[in-house]
Each structure stands twice: as C-alpha cells, then as structure tokens.
Amino acid sequence: MQRPLQEQSVAYFIERLNQTFDSETIYMVVDESGLIQYASDSFMQLTGHHGHLVYQNNYERFVYGHESSNQVWLQGKDGSAVPYMKTSLEMNEDDVSETKLSILILQPTESAYETYSYIDDRTKAMNKRALVEVMSKYRTKPFALFIVSGMGEELSEKRKELHSDHVSTYVIGERTWACFKTGEHAEKAVLDMKEKIRASVYPYECTIIHMVNDGVIAPDDLLEKAERALEQEREGEALIEEALRSTLESDGFSLVYQPQVNLQDKTVIGVEALLRLEHETLGSIPPLTFIPIAEKRGLIKEIGYWVLNEACKQASLWRNMGIKVRMSVNVSPLQCRDKEFADRLSVILDEHRLPPRSLSLEITEGLLLFEGDHVLEEVKRLGVQLSIDDFGTGYSTLSYLKHFPVDALKIDQTFIRDVLVDGKDEAIVTSLIDLAKRVGINVIAEGVETEDVLAFLKENHCNEMQGYLYCKPLPPEQVVHYFGQDCCDQLFSE
Ligand code: C2E
Ligand code: MG
Ligand code: MG
C-alpha cells in the first residue's frame, strides 16, 4: 500500500539523517507541540526506552535542561545523567509538507558546564536542582513525588532499577533520592512504587515520604515540605530510639503471651511471646512501631536476645510447674544475620535447660529470601522449630516450603479476618491449609476473633488457632489461667 506523501518524505528524511550523523549523536523529529514523531536508535540505546513509550510523548520528558539553554542532559539506562548540546532545526518545507516538524540534534559533550550543575557528583544521577526544574514544568498539572532516605546497597540498586521501569530518579542528598510521576494517576503510581520499594528492602533501610502537588504550592516549597516531613519522621524515630535504649538499660521491656490452641485435641499447645514497651513519657508504644526503628537504628540484636532469653526463662519456669507449652518467639531477619545467632541460641537453651524442640522461632518470609538457608539449617540442627509468620503477605514462598526446613506456617490475620465475607480470602485460607497438609507441616490461623471463623477453621481442618476469641496476649501470671482444659472446653462448647 502507498504511504501518504508526508510519511514517505519523513522516512526519506530520516534515512538521510541516519547517514549524516555518527552513532553517538542522538536526534529526534518532533511536531509543533513537542511530541516525538521519531527518535534515533542511539536514543533508544542510551535510555533503554522502546518506541511505544517514546512516540507521541513530549520530548521534554526525556531531554532535560533550561528552556533558554542548549546545554541539556538525558538520563541513561542506569539513571545517570548524560550531557548533550542541543541544536534545533526546522524541517524544510520541501522535505515535509503539511505539519511543521523540527529536528532536535543532541551531540555528546563534556564541556557543558551548565548541564553539570544538574548532576550529582557522586552518583552521576540528576540532582535536586534538576528535580525542581522538572517539577516546575508541571507546576499546575497533577504530579506526585516521593523521597526515600536510607543507606543500604539494595536501596541504591532499587533506584537504578526504577529506570528500567522508565521512572526518573533524582539524588537530592547524601542518602536521599526522589522520584517523580506526572499525570492523572500519579499518586497511585507513586504509592505503588513506594510499596514495591518497601517490600523489597527491609524497613530498617529506608524512610519514605510522599507528596502530591495541589497545583498551588511552588515546586521548591513542595520539595522542602517533603524534606521537612522526612526530617520530622527521623526526629520521631530518634525519640523512640532513645526510649528503646533507656528501656534496655533499665531492663524495662516485658513480654506478654498469647495462647495457641490445638483445634484437634482442644488444648493450649503453645504460646507466642510478644514484646511490650511501656515508656514513662511516651506511654505504650506498639511493636509494629518500635521494631522497625530498632532494626533501623541497630538495636534489634540486643533486644532480640533479651526476648529470646526472657521467653526461654519463662518457658522453663512453666515446665518446672508441669506446664509444657511450646514457646514461639518472633525473630527479626536482621537478628538472624548475626553470625553468632545459632551459638547464642544454643547457650540460652542450655542455660534454661529447655528442650530445643519446645522452642519455635517465627520468621517472616522476607528472611528466607534474603538469607539463604544456612542460618535456618543451623537453627534446625539444634532441634528448634521454625514457622513462617504472616504467611501470604510477603514474597511468594511456595518453593521455600520445599527447600527449607519449616515446621509450620501461620496464615496472616488479614486473610483470616474476612474469611467468611470475602470469597478470595476463603479460597486463599482453604488452599493454604491444604498446602500445609500436603507438604506435611503444621498450620496456624492468626487473629481469630469470632466463633464463626473458628467453626470455619475447624471444618477445614486447620491445626491451630490464635486470636482474641480465645485470649488476648497477657502477662505470664494471667495467661496461665488459660492453659487449663476447662478454658479450652468453653471455647469448644456447643
Ligand atoms: P505477629 O508476630 O504476627 O503477632 C501477632 C499480632 O497480632 C500481635 O500484635 C497480636 O497481639 C495480634 N493479635 C493476636 N490475636 C489477634 C486478634 O484476634 N485480632 C487482632 N486484630 N490482632 C491479634 P502485636 O503484639 O502488636 O505485635 C505486632 C507484631 O510485632 C508481631 O506480629 C511481630 O511481627 C512484631 N513483634 C512483636 N513482638 C516481637 C518481638 O519480640 N520480636 C520481633 N522481632 N518482633 C516482634
Ligand atoms: Mg508472630
Ligand atoms: Mg503474624
């Protein structure tokens, strides 16, 4: 089929351009409103973009710099900024009819002083000035932004990875970088990315703040606001860190215990130890708040060993009273990274003369992914049990069930909560129970709050349950009252 005249002549024009420029030079054909009609292979190679993401997009999405300056930069595949000199030529009327097209020629340069002021020296990524500049172009349009602060290698890898998803990042401080999304769904896109980052690095490695442009606030003010929010979050963390340190020093932590009930023989088969922090000025701080901070600020190991020791001591005390319940202890992935972990665990067990089999460590799925199997193998060799906590919320761990020596999985309470109203949750819970049975491990339902859910779990042959329905986490002297058979019988009456 004959192509329209204009298309034909553009093709011919491009052919000529291809012959004219060396392979380093980038050029684009753009229309009157700046939309890209053609970009050279050299552009695709440098940026890693593909045609469909480039064509009909404004070239300013890819070519950064001051409007008045011909010194610009592009962002390479890994996020580094690469300086170019820009020349813009209107295409000849003879070459192309109808629409007015122009061609942008970008030649590599090393002497673009102006461009370098937009580049972060250390990482070669775009810097804060570049971010403000780009944001100001979108001043009145919807956009969202998040800034990430943290050290880990994984986090900077994450920044580079975002570029393969065609997202620009800006290094705005020594340990801080930002990411910026435009368009109607900017906020959702930013929230999704935030979640992705959080899920792929440990919480201790980053603090993330996100902001949405309301079309009123100036870009640099918005950025400043985000940075201030980040600072506030850090200050809040510092306060809790101080509370954690002083509590450690004064031996002020305590443990509460929540029974785990065997649904077959209707007895309390174990307890989970849960850490509590009651601070004299800050009041009671929930573990979901302070554990990530303890991880981030390097206190989790010491706290973790305190918990292990205290829980084993309690288990041993109960054993001496003739109460033989399995003791489950939550262990942070970071604590398991300690090379001495298995050795210290073994010393603690010996000290309290606790049979290793009566201790179970609850680990989250993330640990399995990051750690390889050796820590877990060592722990297993001691005879201690392992269970996967919050199963189903982290990474897909089905293969771990095959490769790791896991004794139990705990179905996360988010699935249990709505199991009777949400068909998907029901499908997930029944499948997980089935899965656990098939691979021959124990399955525990967390967060059971109602009789109906309990009945459902019994019907579906779940092994154990834990939740407010039977008992909230309680101090040791109170929880013992729930160990008796009559308490359990009440749970199963009718
Ligand atoms: P987790 O290990 O999944 O613990 C279960 C959480 O669910 C506990 O919250 C418990 O109080 C709560 N829970 C139990 N039954 C119900 C119920 O029926 N309904 C509802 N809504 N909640 C229920 P808690 O004590 O606030 O602990 C939160 C998380 O903090 C734990 O989740 C665990 O990840 C972490 N954590 C607690 N203690 C420690 C610890 O000593 N070390 C470490 N590394 N993490 C800990
Ligand atoms: Mg747990
Ligand atoms: Mg859990």
Coordinates of C-alpha atoms and ligand atoms in Angstrom, one line a residue:
M1 CA 0.0 0.0 0.0
Q2 CA 1.2 3.5 -0.8
R3 CA 2.1 5.5 2.3
P4 CA 0.8 9.1 2.5
L5 CA 3.2 11.6 1.0
Q6 CA 4.1 13.1 4.3
E7 CA 5.1 9.8 5.8
Q8 CA 7.1 8.9 2.8
S9 CA 9.0 12.1 2.8
V10 CA 9.7 11.8 6.6
A11 CA 11.0 8.3 6.0
Y12 CA 13.3 9.6 3.3
F13 CA 14.4 12.5 5.6
I14 CA 15.2 10.1 8.4
E15 CA 17.2 8.0 6.1
R16 CA 19.2 11.0 5.2
L17 CA 19.7 11.9 8.9
N18 CA 20.9 8.4 9.6
Q19 CA 23.6 8.8 7.0
T20 CA 24.6 12.2 8.3
F21 CA 25.2 11.6 12.0
D22 CA 27.6 9.4 13.8
S23 CA 26.3 6.7 16.1
E24 CA 26.8 8.8 19.3
T25 CA 24.6 11.6 18.1
I26 CA 21.0 11.5 19.1
Y27 CA 18.3 13.1 17.1
M28 CA 14.5 13.3 17.2
V29 CA 11.8 14.5 15.0
V30 CA 9.2 16.4 16.9
D31 CA 6.0 18.1 15.9
E32 CA 4.8 21.6 16.7
S33 CA 3.7 20.7 20.2
G34 CA 6.9 18.9 21.0
L35 CA 5.6 15.4 20.6
I36 CA 8.2 12.9 19.4
Q37 CA 7.5 11.5 15.9
Y38 CA 10.8 9.7 15.6
A39 CA 13.8 9.1 17.8
S40 CA 17.1 7.6 16.6
D41 CA 18.4 4.2 17.6
S42 CA 21.1 6.0 19.6
F43 CA 18.4 7.5 21.8
M44 CA 16.8 4.1 22.4
Q45 CA 20.1 2.6 23.2
L46 CA 21.1 5.3 25.7
T47 CA 17.8 5.4 27.6
G48 CA 16.8 1.9 27.2
H49 CA 13.3 3.0 26.2
H50 CA 11.2 1.4 23.5
G51 CA 9.3 3.1 20.7
H52 CA 5.8 2.9 22.2
L53 CA 6.9 4.7 25.3
V54 CA 8.6 7.4 23.3
Y55 CA 6.5 8.2 20.4
Q56 CA 3.8 10.9 20.9
N57 CA 5.4 11.8 24.2
N58 CA 6.7 15.3 24.7
Y59 CA 10.5 15.3 24.2
E60 CA 10.8 17.3 27.5
R61 CA 10.1 14.1 29.3
F62 CA 13.4 12.8 28.1
V63 CA 15.5 15.9 27.4
Y64 CA 16.2 18.0 30.5
G65 CA 17.6 21.4 30.9
H66 CA 16.7 25.1 30.9
E67 CA 14.5 26.3 28.1
S68 CA 16.9 29.1 27.3
S69 CA 19.9 26.9 27.3
N70 CA 21.2 24.5 24.7
Q71 CA 23.0 22.5 27.3
V72 CA 20.8 19.6 28.2
W73 CA 21.0 16.1 29.5
L74 CA 19.4 12.8 29.1
Q75 CA 19.0 10.0 31.5
G76 CA 20.9 6.8 30.8
K77 CA 19.5 3.3 31.4
D78 CA 21.1 3.2 34.9
G79 CA 19.8 6.7 35.9
S80 CA 23.0 8.6 35.3
A81 CA 22.7 11.9 33.6
V82 CA 24.5 12.3 30.3
P83 CA 25.2 15.8 29.0
Y84 CA 24.5 16.9 25.4
M85 CA 24.5 20.1 23.3
K86 CA 21.1 20.6 21.7
T87 CA 20.5 22.1 18.3
S88 CA 17.0 22.6 16.9
L89 CA 16.3 22.8 13.2
E90 CA 13.0 23.4 11.5
M91 CA 12.5 20.9 8.8
N92 CA 12.5 22.2 5.2
E93 CA 9.1 22.8 3.6
D94 CA 10.4 20.8 0.7
D95 CA 11.2 17.8 2.8
V96 CA 8.0 17.6 4.6
S97 CA 4.7 19.1 3.8
E98 CA 1.6 19.8 6.0
T99 CA 2.6 19.6 9.6
K100 CA 5.5 21.7 10.8
L101 CA 8.2 19.4 12.1
S102 CA 11.5 20.1 13.6
I103 CA 14.5 18.1 14.4
L104 CA 16.5 18.1 17.6
I105 CA 20.1 17.1 17.3
L106 CA 21.8 16.2 20.5
Q107 CA 25.6 15.9 20.4
P108 CA 27.6 14.4 23.3
T109 CA 29.6 17.0 25.1
E110 CA 31.9 17.1 28.0
S111 CA 32.2 20.8 28.4
A112 CA 28.6 21.6 29.2
Y113 CA 29.2 23.4 32.4
E114 CA 25.5 24.4 32.8
T115 CA 24.5 20.7 32.5
Y116 CA 26.9 19.6 35.1
S117 CA 25.2 21.8 37.7
Y118 CA 22.2 19.4 37.3
I119 CA 24.2 16.3 38.0
D120 CA 25.1 14.8 41.4
D121 CA 28.9 14.5 41.5
R122 CA 28.9 11.3 43.4
T123 CA 26.3 9.2 41.6
K124 CA 26.2 11.0 38.3
A125 CA 22.4 10.9 38.6
M126 CA 20.3 14.0 38.3
N127 CA 20.3 16.2 41.3
K128 CA 17.9 18.4 43.3
R129 CA 18.2 21.4 41.0
A130 CA 17.2 19.1 38.1
L131 CA 14.2 17.9 40.1
V132 CA 13.0 21.4 40.9
E133 CA 13.4 22.3 37.3
V134 CA 11.4 19.4 36.0
M135 CA 8.7 19.8 38.7
S136 CA 8.3 23.5 37.7
K137 CA 7.3 22.4 34.2
Y138 CA 4.4 20.6 35.8
R139 CA 3.5 23.2 38.3
T140 CA -0.1 23.4 37.6
K141 CA -0.6 19.8 36.5
P142 CA -1.1 16.8 38.7
F143 CA 2.0 15.1 39.9
A144 CA 3.2 13.2 42.9
L145 CA 6.6 12.7 44.4
F146 CA 8.2 10.6 47.0
I147 CA 11.6 10.9 48.6
V148 CA 13.5 8.0 50.1
S149 CA 16.1 8.2 52.7
G150 CA 18.3 5.3 53.6
M151 CA 21.7 3.8 53.2
G152 CA 21.6 0.2 52.1
E153 CA 23.1 -1.1 48.8
E154 CA 19.8 -2.7 48.0
L155 CA 18.2 0.7 48.1
S156 CA 20.5 2.3 45.6
E157 CA 20.1 -0.7 43.4
K158 CA 16.4 -0.1 43.7
R159 CA 16.9 3.4 42.5
K160 CA 18.7 2.2 39.4
E161 CA 16.1 -0.5 38.8
L162 CA 13.3 2.1 38.6
H163 CA 14.9 3.3 35.4
S164 CA 14.2 0.1 33.7
D165 CA 10.5 0.9 34.6
H166 CA 11.0 4.2 32.9
V167 CA 10.9 6.3 36.0
S168 CA 13.3 9.1 36.6
T169 CA 15.0 9.4 39.9
Y170 CA 17.0 12.3 41.4
V171 CA 19.6 12.2 44.0
I172 CA 18.9 15.1 46.4
G173 CA 21.1 14.4 49.3
E174 CA 23.8 12.1 50.5
R175 CA 21.3 9.3 51.5
T176 CA 18.2 10.7 49.9
W177 CA 16.7 10.4 46.5
A178 CA 13.4 11.3 44.9
C179 CA 11.1 10.0 42.3
F180 CA 8.6 12.0 40.4
K181 CA 5.5 10.9 38.4
T182 CA 3.1 13.0 36.4
G183 CA -0.4 12.5 35.1
E184 CA -3.8 11.8 36.5
H185 CA -2.8 8.5 38.2
A186 CA 0.5 9.9 39.6
E187 CA -0.4 9.4 43.2
K188 CA -1.4 5.8 42.7
A189 CA 1.7 5.2 40.7
V190 CA 3.8 6.7 43.4
L191 CA 2.1 4.7 46.2
D192 CA 2.6 1.5 44.2
M193 CA 6.3 2.3 43.8
K194 CA 6.6 3.1 47.4
E195 CA 5.1 -0.2 48.4
K196 CA 7.4 -2.0 46.0
I197 CA 10.4 -0.4 47.5
R198 CA 9.3 -1.1 51.0
A199 CA 8.6 -4.7 50.1
S200 CA 12.0 -5.3 48.6
V201 CA 14.2 -3.8 51.2
Y202 CA 13.9 -4.2 54.9
P203 CA 12.0 -1.5 56.7
Y204 CA 15.2 -0.5 58.6
E205 CA 16.8 0.5 55.4
C206 CA 14.5 3.4 54.4
T207 CA 12.1 6.1 55.3
I208 CA 9.8 7.1 52.5
I209 CA 7.6 10.3 52.4
H210 CA 5.3 11.0 49.6
M211 CA 3.7 14.3 48.5
V212 CA 1.0 15.3 46.0
N213 CA 1.0 18.5 44.0
D214 CA -2.1 20.6 44.7
G215 CA -1.3 23.0 41.9
V216 CA -0.8 25.8 44.4
I217 CA 2.4 25.2 46.1
A218 CA 5.7 26.1 44.3
P219 CA 7.9 23.1 43.4
D220 CA 10.8 24.0 45.6
D221 CA 8.4 24.6 48.5
L222 CA 6.8 21.2 47.9
L223 CA 10.2 19.6 48.0
E224 CA 11.1 21.4 51.1
K225 CA 7.9 20.3 52.7
A226 CA 8.7 16.7 51.8
E227 CA 12.2 17.0 53.2
R228 CA 10.8 18.5 56.4
A229 CA 8.4 15.7 56.8
L230 CA 11.3 13.3 56.3
E231 CA 13.2 15.2 59.0
Q232 CA 10.2 15.0 61.4
E233 CA 9.9 11.3 60.8
R234 CA 13.6 10.9 61.6
E235 CA 13.2 13.0 64.8
G236 CA 10.3 10.8 65.8
E237 CA 12.4 7.8 65.3
A238 CA 15.2 9.3 67.3
L239 CA 12.8 9.8 70.2
I240 CA 11.8 6.2 70.1
E241 CA 15.4 5.0 69.7
E242 CA 16.1 6.9 72.9
A243 CA 13.2 5.2 74.6
L244 CA 14.4 1.8 73.4
R245 CA 17.9 2.5 74.7
S246 CA 16.8 3.6 78.1
T247 CA 14.4 0.7 78.4
L248 CA 17.1 -1.8 77.5
E249 CA 19.4 -0.2 80.1
S250 CA 16.8 -0.3 82.9
D251 CA 15.6 -3.8 81.9
G252 CA 12.1 -2.3 81.3
F253 CA 10.9 -4.4 78.5
S254 CA 8.2 -7.0 79.2
L255 CA 6.7 -9.9 77.3
V256 CA 3.1 -10.9 77.1
Y257 CA 2.0 -14.3 75.9
Q258 CA -0.9 -15.4 73.6
P259 CA -2.1 -19.0 73.7
Q260 CA -2.2 -21.1 70.6
V261 CA -4.9 -23.7 70.7
N262 CA -4.8 -27.1 69.0
L263 CA -8.1 -27.5 67.2
Q264 CA -8.0 -31.3 67.2
D265 CA -7.4 -32.1 70.9
K266 CA -8.7 -28.7 72.1
T267 CA -5.7 -27.9 74.3
V268 CA -3.4 -24.9 74.6
I269 CA -0.4 -26.3 72.7
G270 CA 1.8 -23.2 72.7
V271 CA 2.1 -19.5 73.3
E272 CA 3.6 -16.7 71.3
A273 CA 5.7 -14.2 73.2
L274 CA 5.0 -10.6 72.2
L275 CA 7.2 -7.7 73.2
R276 CA 5.8 -4.7 75.1
L277 CA 7.4 -1.3 75.6
E278 CA 5.8 1.0 78.2
H279 CA 7.7 4.2 78.4
E280 CA 7.3 6.7 81.2
T281 CA 6.8 9.8 79.0
L282 CA 5.8 8.3 75.6
G283 CA 3.4 5.8 77.1
S284 CA 2.9 2.4 75.5
I285 CA 4.5 2.0 72.0
P286 CA 3.3 -0.8 69.8
P287 CA 5.9 -3.3 68.4
L288 CA 4.8 -2.5 64.9
T289 CA 6.2 1.0 65.5
F290 CA 9.3 0.3 67.5
I291 CA 10.5 -2.9 66.0
P292 CA 11.3 -1.3 62.6
I293 CA 13.0 1.5 64.4
A294 CA 15.1 -0.9 66.5
E295 CA 16.0 -2.6 63.2
K296 CA 16.9 0.7 61.5
R297 CA 18.9 2.0 64.5
G298 CA 20.9 -1.1 65.2
L299 CA 19.2 -2.1 68.4
I300 CA 17.3 -5.2 67.3
K301 CA 20.0 -7.7 68.1
E302 CA 20.3 -6.7 71.7
I303 CA 16.5 -6.5 72.1
G304 CA 16.1 -9.8 70.2
Y305 CA 18.4 -11.7 72.5
W306 CA 16.7 -10.2 75.5
V307 CA 13.4 -11.5 74.2
L308 CA 14.8 -15.0 73.5
N309 CA 16.3 -15.2 76.9
E310 CA 13.2 -14.0 78.7
A311 CA 10.9 -16.2 76.7
C312 CA 13.1 -19.3 77.4
K313 CA 13.3 -18.4 81.0
Q314 CA 9.5 -18.3 81.2
A315 CA 9.1 -21.5 79.3
S316 CA 11.5 -23.2 81.7
L317 CA 9.6 -21.8 84.7
W318 CA 6.4 -23.2 83.4
R319 CA 7.9 -26.5 82.7
N320 CA 9.0 -26.7 86.3
M321 CA 5.4 -26.2 87.2
G322 CA 4.4 -29.0 84.9
I323 CA 3.1 -26.8 82.1
K324 CA 4.6 -27.9 78.8
V325 CA 3.7 -25.4 76.2
R326 CA 5.7 -24.7 73.0
M327 CA 7.2 -21.2 73.2
S328 CA 7.1 -19.2 70.0
V329 CA 9.4 -16.2 69.6
N330 CA 9.4 -13.6 66.8
V331 CA 12.8 -13.1 65.3
S332 CA 13.8 -10.2 63.2
P333 CA 15.5 -11.0 59.9
L334 CA 18.3 -8.7 61.0
Q335 CA 18.9 -10.7 64.1
C336 CA 19.3 -13.9 62.1
R337 CA 22.0 -12.2 60.1
D338 CA 24.2 -12.3 63.2
K339 CA 26.8 -15.0 62.6
E340 CA 26.7 -16.0 66.3
F341 CA 22.9 -16.4 66.2
A342 CA 22.8 -20.2 66.4
D343 CA 25.6 -20.4 69.0
R344 CA 23.9 -17.8 71.3
L345 CA 20.6 -19.5 70.9
S346 CA 22.2 -22.8 71.9
V347 CA 23.7 -21.1 75.0
I348 CA 20.3 -19.6 76.0
L349 CA 18.6 -23.0 75.7
D350 CA 21.3 -24.7 77.8
E351 CA 21.2 -22.1 80.4
H352 CA 17.5 -22.6 80.9
R353 CA 17.6 -26.3 80.4
L354 CA 14.9 -26.0 77.8
P355 CA 14.5 -28.8 75.2
P356 CA 15.1 -27.2 71.8
R357 CA 12.0 -28.8 70.4
S358 CA 9.8 -26.8 72.7
L359 CA 11.0 -23.5 71.2
S360 CA 9.7 -22.3 67.9
L361 CA 11.1 -19.3 66.0
E362 CA 8.7 -17.2 64.0
I363 CA 10.3 -15.7 61.0
T364 CA 8.8 -13.6 58.2
E365 CA 9.0 -14.6 54.6
G366 CA 11.5 -11.9 53.7
L367 CA 14.2 -13.5 55.8
L368 CA 14.0 -16.7 53.7
L369 CA 14.5 -14.7 50.6
F370 CA 17.5 -12.7 51.7
E371 CA 19.3 -15.1 53.9
G372 CA 19.8 -18.3 52.0
D373 CA 19.4 -21.4 54.1
H374 CA 22.5 -21.7 56.4
V375 CA 21.2 -19.8 59.5
L376 CA 18.0 -21.7 59.3
E377 CA 19.8 -25.0 58.8
E378 CA 22.0 -24.3 61.9
V379 CA 18.9 -23.4 64.0
K380 CA 17.2 -26.6 62.8
R381 CA 20.2 -28.6 63.7
L382 CA 19.8 -27.5 67.3
G383 CA 16.4 -29.0 67.2
V384 CA 14.5 -25.7 67.4
Q385 CA 11.3 -25.4 65.3
L386 CA 10.7 -22.9 62.6
S387 CA 7.5 -21.3 61.5
I388 CA 6.7 -18.8 58.8
D389 CA 4.9 -15.8 60.2
D390 CA 2.3 -13.7 58.3
F391 CA 2.3 -16.2 55.6
G392 CA 1.0 -14.9 52.3
T393 CA 1.8 -11.3 52.8
G394 CA 5.4 -11.2 51.8
Y395 CA 7.2 -12.8 48.9
S396 CA 5.8 -15.8 47.2
T397 CA 7.3 -18.6 49.3
L398 CA 5.9 -21.7 47.9
S399 CA 9.2 -23.0 46.8
Y400 CA 10.6 -22.3 50.3
L401 CA 8.2 -24.8 51.7
K402 CA 10.1 -27.4 49.6
H403 CA 13.6 -26.2 50.2
F404 CA 13.6 -25.0 53.8
P405 CA 13.1 -27.0 57.0
V406 CA 9.9 -25.3 58.1
D407 CA 7.6 -26.8 60.7
A408 CA 4.6 -24.6 60.4
L409 CA 3.1 -21.7 58.6
K410 CA 1.0 -19.1 60.2
I411 CA -1.8 -17.7 57.9
D412 CA -1.8 -14.0 58.2
Q413 CA -4.6 -12.3 60.1
T414 CA -5.6 -10.2 57.1
F415 CA -6.8 -13.3 55.4
I416 CA -8.5 -14.7 58.4
R417 CA -10.3 -11.5 59.3
D418 CA -12.6 -11.6 56.3
V419 CA -12.5 -15.3 55.5
L420 CA -16.3 -15.5 55.8
V421 CA -17.2 -12.5 53.8
D422 CA -14.5 -12.4 51.1
G423 CA -14.5 -15.3 48.7
K424 CA -10.9 -14.7 47.7
D425 CA -9.8 -14.8 51.3
E426 CA -11.7 -18.0 51.8
A427 CA -10.1 -19.5 48.7
I428 CA -6.6 -18.5 50.0
V429 CA -7.2 -19.8 53.5
T430 CA -8.5 -23.2 52.4
S431 CA -5.7 -23.5 49.9
L432 CA -3.1 -22.7 52.4
I433 CA -4.4 -25.2 54.9
D434 CA -4.5 -27.8 52.1
L435 CA -1.0 -26.9 51.0
A436 CA 0.4 -27.2 54.5
K437 CA -1.2 -30.6 54.9
R438 CA 0.2 -31.8 51.7
V439 CA 3.7 -30.8 52.5
G440 CA 3.3 -32.3 55.9
I441 CA 3.6 -29.2 58.1
N442 CA 1.5 -27.6 60.8
V443 CA -0.8 -24.7 60.0
I444 CA -1.8 -22.0 62.4
A445 CA -4.5 -19.3 61.9
E446 CA -3.7 -15.9 63.4
G447 CA -6.2 -13.3 64.5
V448 CA -9.3 -15.4 65.1
E449 CA -11.9 -13.1 66.6
T450 CA -15.2 -14.8 66.1
E451 CA -17.0 -18.1 66.7
D452 CA -17.9 -18.3 63.1
V453 CA -14.3 -18.1 61.9
L454 CA -13.3 -20.7 64.5
A455 CA -16.1 -23.0 63.2
F456 CA -14.8 -22.4 59.6
L457 CA -11.3 -23.3 60.6
K458 CA -12.4 -26.5 62.4
E459 CA -14.4 -27.5 59.5
N460 CA -11.5 -27.0 57.1
H461 CA -9.1 -28.9 59.4
C462 CA -6.8 -26.1 60.3
N463 CA -4.4 -27.4 63.1
E464 CA -4.2 -24.5 65.4
M465 CA -5.7 -21.1 66.1
Q466 CA -4.6 -18.0 67.9
G467 CA -6.7 -14.9 68.5
Y468 CA -8.6 -12.6 70.7
L469 CA -11.6 -15.0 70.6
Y470 CA -9.7 -17.3 73.0
C471 CA -7.4 -14.9 74.7
K472 CA -5.5 -11.7 74.2
P473 CA -1.8 -11.6 74.8
L474 CA -1.4 -11.5 78.6
P475 CA 1.4 -11.2 81.2
P476 CA 2.6 -14.7 82.3
E477 CA 0.8 -14.7 85.7
Q478 CA -2.5 -14.1 83.9
V479 CA -2.1 -16.3 80.9
V480 CA -1.6 -19.4 83.0
H481 CA -5.2 -19.4 83.8
Y482 CA -6.0 -20.1 80.2
F483 CA -3.9 -23.2 80.0
G484 CA -6.4 -25.3 81.8
Q485 CA -8.7 -27.7 80.0
D486 CA -11.9 -26.1 81.3
C487 CA -11.0 -22.8 79.5
C488 CA -10.5 -24.7 76.2
D489 CA -13.7 -26.6 76.7
Q490 CA -15.6 -23.3 77.0
L491 CA -14.2 -22.4 73.6
F492 CA -15.5 -25.6 72.1
S493 CA -18.8 -25.8 73.9
E494 CA -21.9 -26.1 71.8
Ligands
C2E1 P1 2.9 -11.1 64.8 O1 4.1 -12.0 65.1 O2 2.1 -11.6 63.6 O3 2.0 -11.2 66.1 C1 0.6 -11.2 66.1 C2 0.0 -9.9 66.4 O4 -1.4 -10.0 66.2 C3 0.3 -9.4 67.8 O5 0.3 -8.0 67.7 C4 -1.0 -9.8 68.5 O6 -1.3 -9.0 69.6 C5 -2.0 -9.5 67.4 N1 -3.2 -10.4 67.6 C6 -3.4 -11.6 68.1 N2 -4.6 -12.0 68.1 C7 -5.3 -11.0 67.4 C8 -6.7 -10.9 67.0 O7 -7.5 -11.8 67.2 N3 -7.0 -9.8 66.4 C9 -6.1 -8.8 66.1 N4 -6.6 -7.7 65.5 N5 -4.8 -8.9 66.5 C10 -4.5 -10.0 67.1 P2 1.5 -7.2 68.5 O8 1.8 -7.8 69.8 O9 1.1 -5.7 68.4 O10 2.7 -7.5 67.6 C11 2.8 -7.0 66.3 C12 4.0 -7.5 65.5 O11 5.2 -7.0 66.1 C13 4.1 -9.0 65.6 O12 3.3 -9.6 64.6 C14 5.6 -9.2 65.3 O13 5.8 -9.1 63.9 C15 6.2 -8.0 65.9 N6 6.7 -8.4 67.2 C16 6.1 -8.5 68.4 N7 7.0 -8.9 69.4 C17 8.2 -9.1 68.8 C18 9.5 -9.5 69.2 O14 9.7 -9.8 70.3 N8 10.5 -9.5 68.2 C19 10.2 -9.2 66.9 N9 11.3 -9.2 66.1 N10 9.0 -8.8 66.5 C20 8.0 -8.7 67.4
MG2 MG 4.5 -13.8 65.2
MG3 MG 1.8 -12.7 62.3

